[in-house]
Short mmCIF file of C-alpha atoms and ligand atoms in Angstrom, two decimals:
data_model
loop_
_atom_site.label_atom_id
_atom_site.label_comp_id
_atom_site.label_asym_id
_atom_site.label_seq_id
_atom_site.Cartn_x
_atom_site.Cartn_y
_atom_site.Cartn_z
CA MET Y 186 129.13 0.12 143.93
CA SER Y 187 127.65 -2.90 145.41
CA THR Y 188 126.07 -2.44 148.99
CA LEU Y 189 128.46 -5.02 150.34
CA THR Y 190 131.53 -2.96 148.95
CA SER Y 191 130.56 0.34 150.39
CA ARG Y 192 129.89 -1.53 153.96
CA ARG Y 193 133.44 -3.30 153.62
CA MET Y 194 134.89 0.49 152.67
CA LEU Y 195 132.60 1.89 155.63
CA LEU Y 196 134.32 -0.50 157.88
CA GLY Y 197 137.42 -0.29 156.99
CA ARG Y 198 137.21 3.33 157.37
CA ILE Y 199 135.85 3.03 160.91
CA ALA Y 200 138.81 0.85 161.88
CA ALA Y 201 141.23 3.08 160.57
CA ALA Y 202 139.46 5.88 162.70
CA ALA Y 203 139.70 3.37 165.74
CA VAL Y 204 143.51 2.93 165.13
CA LEU Y 205 144.20 6.52 164.77
CA ALA Y 206 141.96 7.23 167.72
CA THR Y 207 143.62 4.88 170.20
CA ALA Y 208 147.07 6.22 169.22
CA LEU Y 209 145.87 9.63 169.95
CA ALA Y 210 144.35 8.60 173.25
CA ALA Y 211 147.37 6.59 173.88
CA CYS Y 212 149.45 9.93 173.60
CA GLY Y 213 147.08 11.85 175.51
CA SER Y 214 146.88 9.14 178.51
CA ALA Y 215 150.61 8.31 178.82
CA PRO Y 216 151.72 8.49 182.46
CA THR Y 217 152.87 12.10 183.37
CA PRO Y 218 155.95 12.60 185.42
CA ALA Y 219 155.17 14.12 188.90
CA ALA Y 220 153.55 17.54 188.45
CA PRO Y 221 153.64 19.82 191.55
CA GLY Y 222 150.71 19.46 193.46
CA GLY Y 223 150.82 15.82 193.10
CA ALA Y 224 148.92 14.82 189.88
CA ALA Y 225 147.67 10.84 190.05
CA GLY Y 226 150.55 8.63 188.95
CA GLY Y 227 153.12 11.01 189.90
CA ASP Y 228 155.57 7.88 190.44
CA GLY Y 229 154.98 6.52 186.83
CA LYS Y 230 152.78 3.99 188.43
CA LEU Y 231 149.27 3.18 186.46
CA VAL Y 232 146.80 4.56 188.90
CA MET Y 233 143.41 2.63 188.73
CA GLY Y 234 140.17 3.68 190.37
CA PHE Y 235 137.63 0.97 191.20
CA SER Y 236 134.23 1.37 192.10
CA GLN Y 237 132.97 -1.83 193.64
CA VAL Y 238 129.63 -2.79 194.06
CA GLY Y 239 129.67 -3.80 197.76
CA ALA Y 240 130.19 -6.80 200.04
CA GLU Y 241 126.98 -8.30 199.57
CA SER Y 242 128.23 -12.02 198.82
CA GLY Y 243 131.07 -14.39 199.38
CA TRP Y 244 131.48 -14.21 195.56
CA ARG Y 245 131.99 -10.13 196.27
CA THR Y 246 134.72 -10.70 198.93
CA ALA Y 247 136.61 -13.12 196.59
CA ASN Y 248 136.56 -10.21 193.80
CA THR Y 249 137.38 -7.48 195.87
CA LYS Y 250 140.37 -9.64 197.12
CA SER Y 251 141.42 -10.65 193.77
CA VAL Y 252 141.54 -7.21 192.36
CA GLN Y 253 143.16 -5.97 195.21
CA GLU Y 254 146.13 -8.69 195.01
CA SER Y 255 146.37 -8.20 191.58
CA ALA Y 256 146.79 -4.62 191.41
CA ALA Y 257 149.39 -4.98 193.98
CA ALA Y 258 151.28 -7.45 192.05
CA ALA Y 259 150.91 -5.74 188.52
CA GLY Y 260 152.13 -2.51 190.26
CA VAL Y 261 148.92 -0.91 189.72
CA GLU Y 262 148.31 2.11 192.20
CA LEU Y 263 144.59 1.00 193.16
CA LYS Y 264 141.88 3.45 194.49
CA PHE Y 265 139.30 1.24 195.74
CA SER Y 266 135.64 2.43 196.90
CA ASP Y 267 132.99 0.03 198.14
CA ALA Y 268 129.69 1.47 197.16
CA GLN Y 269 127.27 -0.53 199.53
CA GLN Y 270 125.33 -1.61 196.84
CA LYS Y 271 124.10 2.21 195.80
CA GLN Y 272 124.52 3.40 192.40
CA GLU Y 273 124.55 7.03 193.62
CA ASN Y 274 127.71 5.93 195.36
CA GLN Y 275 129.10 4.58 192.71
CA ILE Y 276 128.56 7.61 190.60
CA LYS Y 277 130.13 9.69 193.25
CA ALA Y 278 133.03 7.54 193.28
CA ILE Y 279 133.68 7.47 189.31
CA ARG Y 280 133.40 11.59 189.64
CA SER Y 281 135.97 11.75 192.14
CA TYR Y 282 138.19 9.28 190.41
CA ILE Y 283 137.90 11.88 187.14
CA GLN Y 284 138.81 14.52 189.34
CA GLN Y 285 141.62 13.09 190.57
CA LYS Y 286 142.81 12.29 186.89
CA VAL Y 287 143.09 8.61 187.56
CA ASP Y 288 144.81 6.94 184.37
CA ILE Y 289 141.91 4.38 184.06
CA ILE Y 290 138.57 3.88 185.91
CA ALA Y 291 137.06 0.32 186.20
CA PHE Y 292 133.83 -0.68 187.83
CA SER Y 293 131.23 -3.33 188.54
CA PRO Y 294 127.97 -1.24 187.78
CA VAL Y 295 125.52 -2.23 190.51
CA VAL Y 296 122.53 -2.06 187.96
CA GLU Y 297 122.56 -1.91 184.05
CA THR Y 298 120.98 1.35 183.39
CA GLY Y 299 121.90 4.81 184.48
CA TRP Y 300 125.37 5.41 183.47
CA ASP Y 301 125.52 7.51 180.29
CA ALA Y 302 126.03 10.79 181.95
CA VAL Y 303 128.90 9.84 184.31
CA LEU Y 304 130.70 7.70 181.63
CA GLN Y 305 130.40 10.56 179.04
CA GLU Y 306 132.04 12.83 181.74
CA ALA Y 307 134.98 10.21 181.97
CA LYS Y 308 135.32 9.96 177.96
CA ARG Y 309 135.81 13.81 178.07
CA ALA Y 310 138.06 13.71 180.47
CA ASN Y 311 139.92 10.98 178.34
CA ILE Y 312 140.12 8.59 181.00
CA PRO Y 313 139.30 5.14 179.46
CA VAL Y 314 136.80 2.95 181.39
CA ILE Y 315 136.80 -0.92 181.74
CA LEU Y 316 133.60 -2.78 182.87
CA THR Y 317 134.25 -5.65 185.05
CA ASP Y 318 131.98 -8.39 186.34
CA ARG Y 319 128.92 -6.63 185.31
CA ALA Y 320 127.63 -5.14 181.99
CA VAL Y 321 125.58 -1.66 181.41
CA ASP Y 322 122.84 -1.31 179.15
CA SER Y 323 123.55 1.59 177.13
CA PRO Y 324 123.25 2.09 173.20
CA ASP Y 325 126.79 4.11 173.40
CA THR Y 326 129.14 1.21 173.52
CA SER Y 327 132.25 4.03 173.22
CA LEU Y 328 131.40 4.77 176.72
CA TYR Y 329 133.81 1.94 177.58
CA LYS Y 330 136.76 -0.07 176.28
CA THR Y 331 135.98 -3.52 177.18
CA PHE Y 332 133.77 -5.64 179.46
CA LEU Y 333 135.58 -8.63 181.62
CA GLY Y 334 133.22 -11.09 183.26
CA SER Y 335 130.85 -13.91 182.63
CA ASP Y 336 128.13 -14.69 180.55
CA PHE Y 337 125.31 -14.72 182.98
CA VAL Y 338 122.40 -15.84 180.57
CA VAL Y 339 124.39 -19.12 179.71
CA GLU Y 340 124.81 -19.58 183.56
CA GLY Y 341 120.96 -19.27 183.96
CA THR Y 342 120.83 -21.73 181.01
CA LYS Y 343 123.10 -24.45 182.63
CA ALA Y 344 120.82 -24.17 185.68
CA GLY Y 345 117.94 -24.74 183.74
CA GLU Y 346 119.04 -27.49 181.51
CA TRP Y 347 120.04 -29.50 184.80
CA LEU Y 348 116.79 -29.12 186.31
CA VAL Y 349 115.05 -30.36 182.68
CA ALA Y 350 117.30 -33.14 182.78
CA GLN Y 351 116.26 -34.54 186.64
CA TYR Y 352 112.87 -34.49 185.47
CA GLN Y 353 113.26 -36.16 181.98
CA GLY Y 354 111.32 -39.12 181.31
CA ALA Y 355 109.50 -38.75 184.37
CA ALA Y 356 105.87 -38.60 184.57
CA ALA Y 357 104.25 -34.85 183.96
CA ALA Y 358 103.51 -34.11 187.46
CA PRO Y 359 103.81 -30.43 187.82
CA VAL Y 360 107.16 -29.09 189.22
CA ALA Y 361 107.04 -26.03 191.20
CA VAL Y 362 110.00 -23.70 191.26
CA VAL Y 363 110.49 -20.56 193.33
CA GLU Y 364 113.03 -18.24 192.31
CA LEU Y 365 115.33 -15.94 194.43
CA GLN Y 366 116.29 -13.29 192.12
CA GLY Y 367 119.64 -11.07 192.49
CA THR Y 368 119.29 -7.45 192.74
CA THR Y 369 116.63 -5.81 190.79
CA GLY Y 370 118.29 -4.18 187.70
CA ALA Y 371 121.55 -5.92 187.93
CA ALA Y 372 122.82 -7.68 185.02
CA PRO Y 373 123.27 -11.00 186.29
CA ALA Y 374 119.58 -10.81 188.09
CA ILE Y 375 118.25 -10.08 184.70
CA ASP Y 376 120.40 -12.51 182.92
CA ARG Y 377 120.17 -15.51 184.99
CA LYS Y 378 116.36 -15.23 185.13
CA GLU Y 379 115.85 -14.85 181.50
CA GLY Y 380 118.75 -17.77 180.52
CA PHE Y 381 116.78 -20.23 183.39
CA ALA Y 382 113.34 -19.48 182.03
CA LYS Y 383 114.22 -20.11 178.37
CA ALA Y 384 115.90 -23.40 179.22
CA ILE Y 385 113.01 -24.64 181.36
CA ALA Y 386 110.61 -24.20 178.74
CA ALA Y 387 111.78 -26.99 177.29
CA ASN Y 388 109.75 -29.03 180.13
CA PRO Y 389 106.00 -27.49 180.13
CA SER Y 390 105.58 -29.39 183.79
CA ILE Y 391 108.16 -27.30 185.11
CA SER Y 392 107.20 -23.84 185.97
CA VAL Y 393 108.24 -20.66 188.18
CA VAL Y 394 105.45 -20.06 190.47
CA ALA Y 395 107.17 -17.25 192.34
CA SER Y 396 110.13 -15.17 191.91
CA GLN Y 397 111.52 -12.33 194.16
CA THR Y 398 114.74 -10.45 194.85
CA GLY Y 399 116.70 -11.39 197.84
CA ASP Y 400 119.41 -8.98 196.78
CA PHE Y 401 122.03 -11.38 196.58
CA THR Y 402 122.41 -11.67 200.25
CA ARG Y 403 122.07 -14.50 202.69
CA SER Y 404 119.60 -12.39 204.94
CA GLY Y 405 117.74 -11.44 201.87
CA GLY Y 406 117.40 -14.80 200.60
CA LYS Y 407 116.19 -16.47 203.92
CA GLN Y 408 113.42 -13.50 204.48
CA VAL Y 409 112.00 -14.20 200.89
CA MET Y 410 112.27 -18.13 201.26
CA GLU Y 411 109.98 -17.81 204.46
CA ALA Y 412 107.58 -15.93 202.78
CA PHE Y 413 107.37 -18.37 199.92
CA LEU Y 414 107.09 -21.12 202.47
CA LYS Y 415 103.81 -19.76 203.97
CA SER Y 416 102.32 -18.42 200.50
CA GLN Y 417 103.00 -21.51 198.22
CA PRO Y 418 101.12 -24.88 198.81
CA LYS Y 419 103.96 -26.67 197.41
CA ILE Y 420 107.57 -25.85 196.59
CA ASP Y 421 109.71 -28.36 194.56
CA VAL Y 422 112.94 -26.60 193.75
CA VAL Y 423 114.49 -23.28 194.84
CA TYR Y 424 116.48 -21.38 192.21
CA ALA Y 425 118.86 -19.09 193.70
CA HIS Y 426 120.70 -16.47 191.84
CA ASN Y 427 123.72 -16.99 194.19
CA ASP Y 428 124.94 -19.12 196.79
CA ASP Y 429 124.48 -16.80 199.59
CA MET Y 430 120.77 -16.77 198.94
CA ALA Y 431 120.62 -20.36 198.74
CA LEU Y 432 122.21 -20.62 202.15
CA GLY Y 433 119.85 -18.18 203.55
CA ALA Y 434 117.09 -20.14 201.81
CA ILE Y 435 118.63 -23.59 203.68
CA GLU Y 436 118.08 -21.93 206.82
CA ALA Y 437 114.44 -20.85 206.51
CA ILE Y 438 113.50 -24.69 204.96
CA GLU Y 439 115.43 -26.16 207.85
CA ALA Y 440 113.38 -23.65 210.41
CA ALA Y 441 110.36 -24.94 208.66
CA GLY Y 442 111.10 -28.52 209.51
CA LYS Y 443 111.78 -29.54 205.82
CA VAL Y 444 115.33 -31.10 204.38
CA PRO Y 445 116.79 -28.97 201.78
CA GLY Y 446 118.30 -31.05 199.13
CA LYS Y 447 115.80 -33.34 199.46
CA ASP Y 448 111.98 -32.24 200.28
CA ILE Y 449 113.24 -29.02 198.39
CA LYS Y 450 116.15 -29.15 195.51
CA ILE Y 451 118.14 -26.49 195.33
CA ILE Y 452 120.18 -24.86 192.42
CA SER Y 453 122.45 -22.16 192.69
CA VAL Y 454 125.18 -20.00 190.85
CA ASP Y 455 128.52 -19.00 191.96
CA ALA Y 456 130.47 -22.05 193.57
CA VAL Y 457 132.03 -20.09 196.38
CA LYS Y 458 133.47 -22.40 199.43
CA ASP Y 459 130.22 -22.16 201.60
CA GLY Y 460 128.01 -22.92 198.85
CA MET Y 461 130.07 -26.06 197.67
CA THR Y 462 130.35 -27.15 201.29
CA ALA Y 463 126.34 -27.15 201.28
CA LEU Y 464 126.65 -29.11 198.00
CA SER Y 465 128.75 -31.54 199.41
CA GLN Y 466 126.66 -32.08 202.17
CA GLY Y 467 123.61 -32.61 200.03
CA LYS Y 468 121.83 -29.55 201.09
CA ILE Y 469 122.38 -27.96 197.85
CA ASN Y 470 121.99 -30.14 194.54
CA PHE Y 471 123.73 -27.99 191.55
CA ILE Y 472 125.89 -25.33 191.27
CA VAL Y 473 126.73 -23.27 188.31
CA GLU Y 474 130.38 -21.72 188.48
CA CYS Y 475 130.89 -17.96 188.31
CA ASN Y 476 134.38 -17.05 188.54
CA PRO Y 477 135.09 -13.75 190.88
CA LEU Y 478 138.78 -14.18 190.06
CA LEU Y 479 139.03 -11.39 187.76
CA GLY Y 480 141.79 -9.54 188.97
CA PRO Y 481 144.54 -10.86 186.75
CA GLN Y 482 142.89 -10.14 183.52
CA LEU Y 483 141.58 -6.78 184.59
CA MET Y 484 144.98 -5.63 185.17
CA ASP Y 485 146.28 -7.17 182.10
CA LEU Y 486 143.47 -5.43 180.18
CA ALA Y 487 144.23 -1.92 182.00
CA LYS Y 488 147.66 -2.01 180.87
CA LYS Y 489 146.85 -2.63 177.43
CA VAL Y 490 144.28 -0.04 176.98
CA HIS Y 491 146.76 2.52 178.94
CA ALA Y 492 149.37 1.70 176.23
CA GLY Y 493 147.14 2.27 173.46
CA GLU Y 494 146.44 -1.45 172.31
CA GLN Y 495 143.28 -2.80 171.36
CA VAL Y 496 141.30 -5.10 173.21
CA PRO Y 497 138.33 -7.12 172.57
CA ALA Y 498 135.17 -5.23 173.04
CA ARG Y 499 134.18 -8.48 175.51
CA VAL Y 500 136.48 -10.86 177.37
CA LEU Y 501 134.69 -14.04 178.78
CA THR Y 502 135.83 -15.97 182.01
CA GLU Y 503 135.66 -19.57 181.80
CA GLU Y 504 133.31 -21.40 183.90
CA THR Y 505 131.94 -24.93 184.83
CA THR Y 506 129.33 -26.58 186.87
CA PHE Y 507 129.08 -28.77 189.97
CA ASP Y 508 127.20 -31.66 191.62
CA GLN Y 509 127.35 -33.10 194.81
CA SER Y 510 130.38 -35.50 193.97
CA GLN Y 511 132.10 -33.19 191.80
CA ALA Y 512 131.73 -30.75 194.91
CA THR Y 513 133.27 -33.02 197.31
CA ALA Y 514 136.37 -33.46 194.80
CA ALA Y 515 136.87 -29.80 194.05
CA LEU Y 516 136.45 -28.26 198.04
CA PRO Y 517 140.05 -29.11 199.31
CA GLU Y 518 141.54 -26.90 196.26
CA ARG Y 519 138.82 -24.22 196.12
CA LYS Y 520 140.52 -20.72 196.94
CA TYR Y 521 137.10 -18.57 197.38
O1 GYE R 706 126.99 -13.82 191.34
C1 GYE R 706 126.76 -12.61 193.26
C2 GYE R 706 127.21 -11.00 193.63
O2 GYE R 706 127.77 -9.88 189.72
C3 GYE R 706 128.65 -11.99 189.29
O3 GYE R 706 127.28 -10.37 192.28
C4 GYE R 706 127.96 -11.08 189.99
C5 GYE R 706 127.35 -11.63 191.14
C6 GYE R 706 127.33 -12.73 191.96
O4 GYE R 706 126.61 -10.54 194.68
O5 GYE R 706 127.25 -13.49 194.34
#
């Protein structure tokens, strides 16, 4: 038997086993009628335990609203908790959802690593898990059913490509970039850094001269930018991993007597209303969109997973980019 044939047979067996496992899981997790003592889902509604990262940014606020509104619209009973950007709080919340025997757990992991133990507990309890917005870094992909969210490497790449295009054909004078990173260890911070670095490698005159975390918050962005303005002899560009940090950086730049968007160019990610307003005013130069309105897709996936249907392992969201005039045109319709 050729290697190819045996590999195909193996894959076929795996697929058959997966279908069977899904069917069995579906039997095991069908909504249970109200048990004496009030088990979750007693009224027949699908019960979702959702552990949110926190309320660190405009993006996060819009994401929370989307999840809550979509749950209500889809008839899903949502148990929601805010982890205030702390992994230990998310682990506690997930454990409590397991104890409450919810039908499904969804969460947006604040950092990528350190989830295996608690996700194994969920698996042993037969409670499916959906990752939303941020990924986990684990070799065991059986710990979750699907991952819904953006491709953060692509976002970083778009930011870097825009910058490269700005200096195309210009004299090879050095371009000094300072980077405001998201939360250390978070998927969007790791991936946005990586995508940007790869893209700017196309022009050796552009380099990141300083890079530090601002924790995805406005105050973090402001503080780090103040320090950069003191320590760096020349800053041409700020690359902020989200709008909130860019808005904090604008405050620091203005306080230092410089003009954001002119003396120092600013690129960020998210495209929330406040960021788009600053872009429209010329204080930010370019924003890569990251869509926070994941609620409807999340509820849809949750229902499918609960019904034992196959769902794709990765569900990507569609996103665009904005320059100043595009931001001005898009602002009146902007929902978040
Ligand atoms: O870009 C940032 C938020 O995980 C995509 O988290 C999300 C990021 C978003 O704090 O504003």
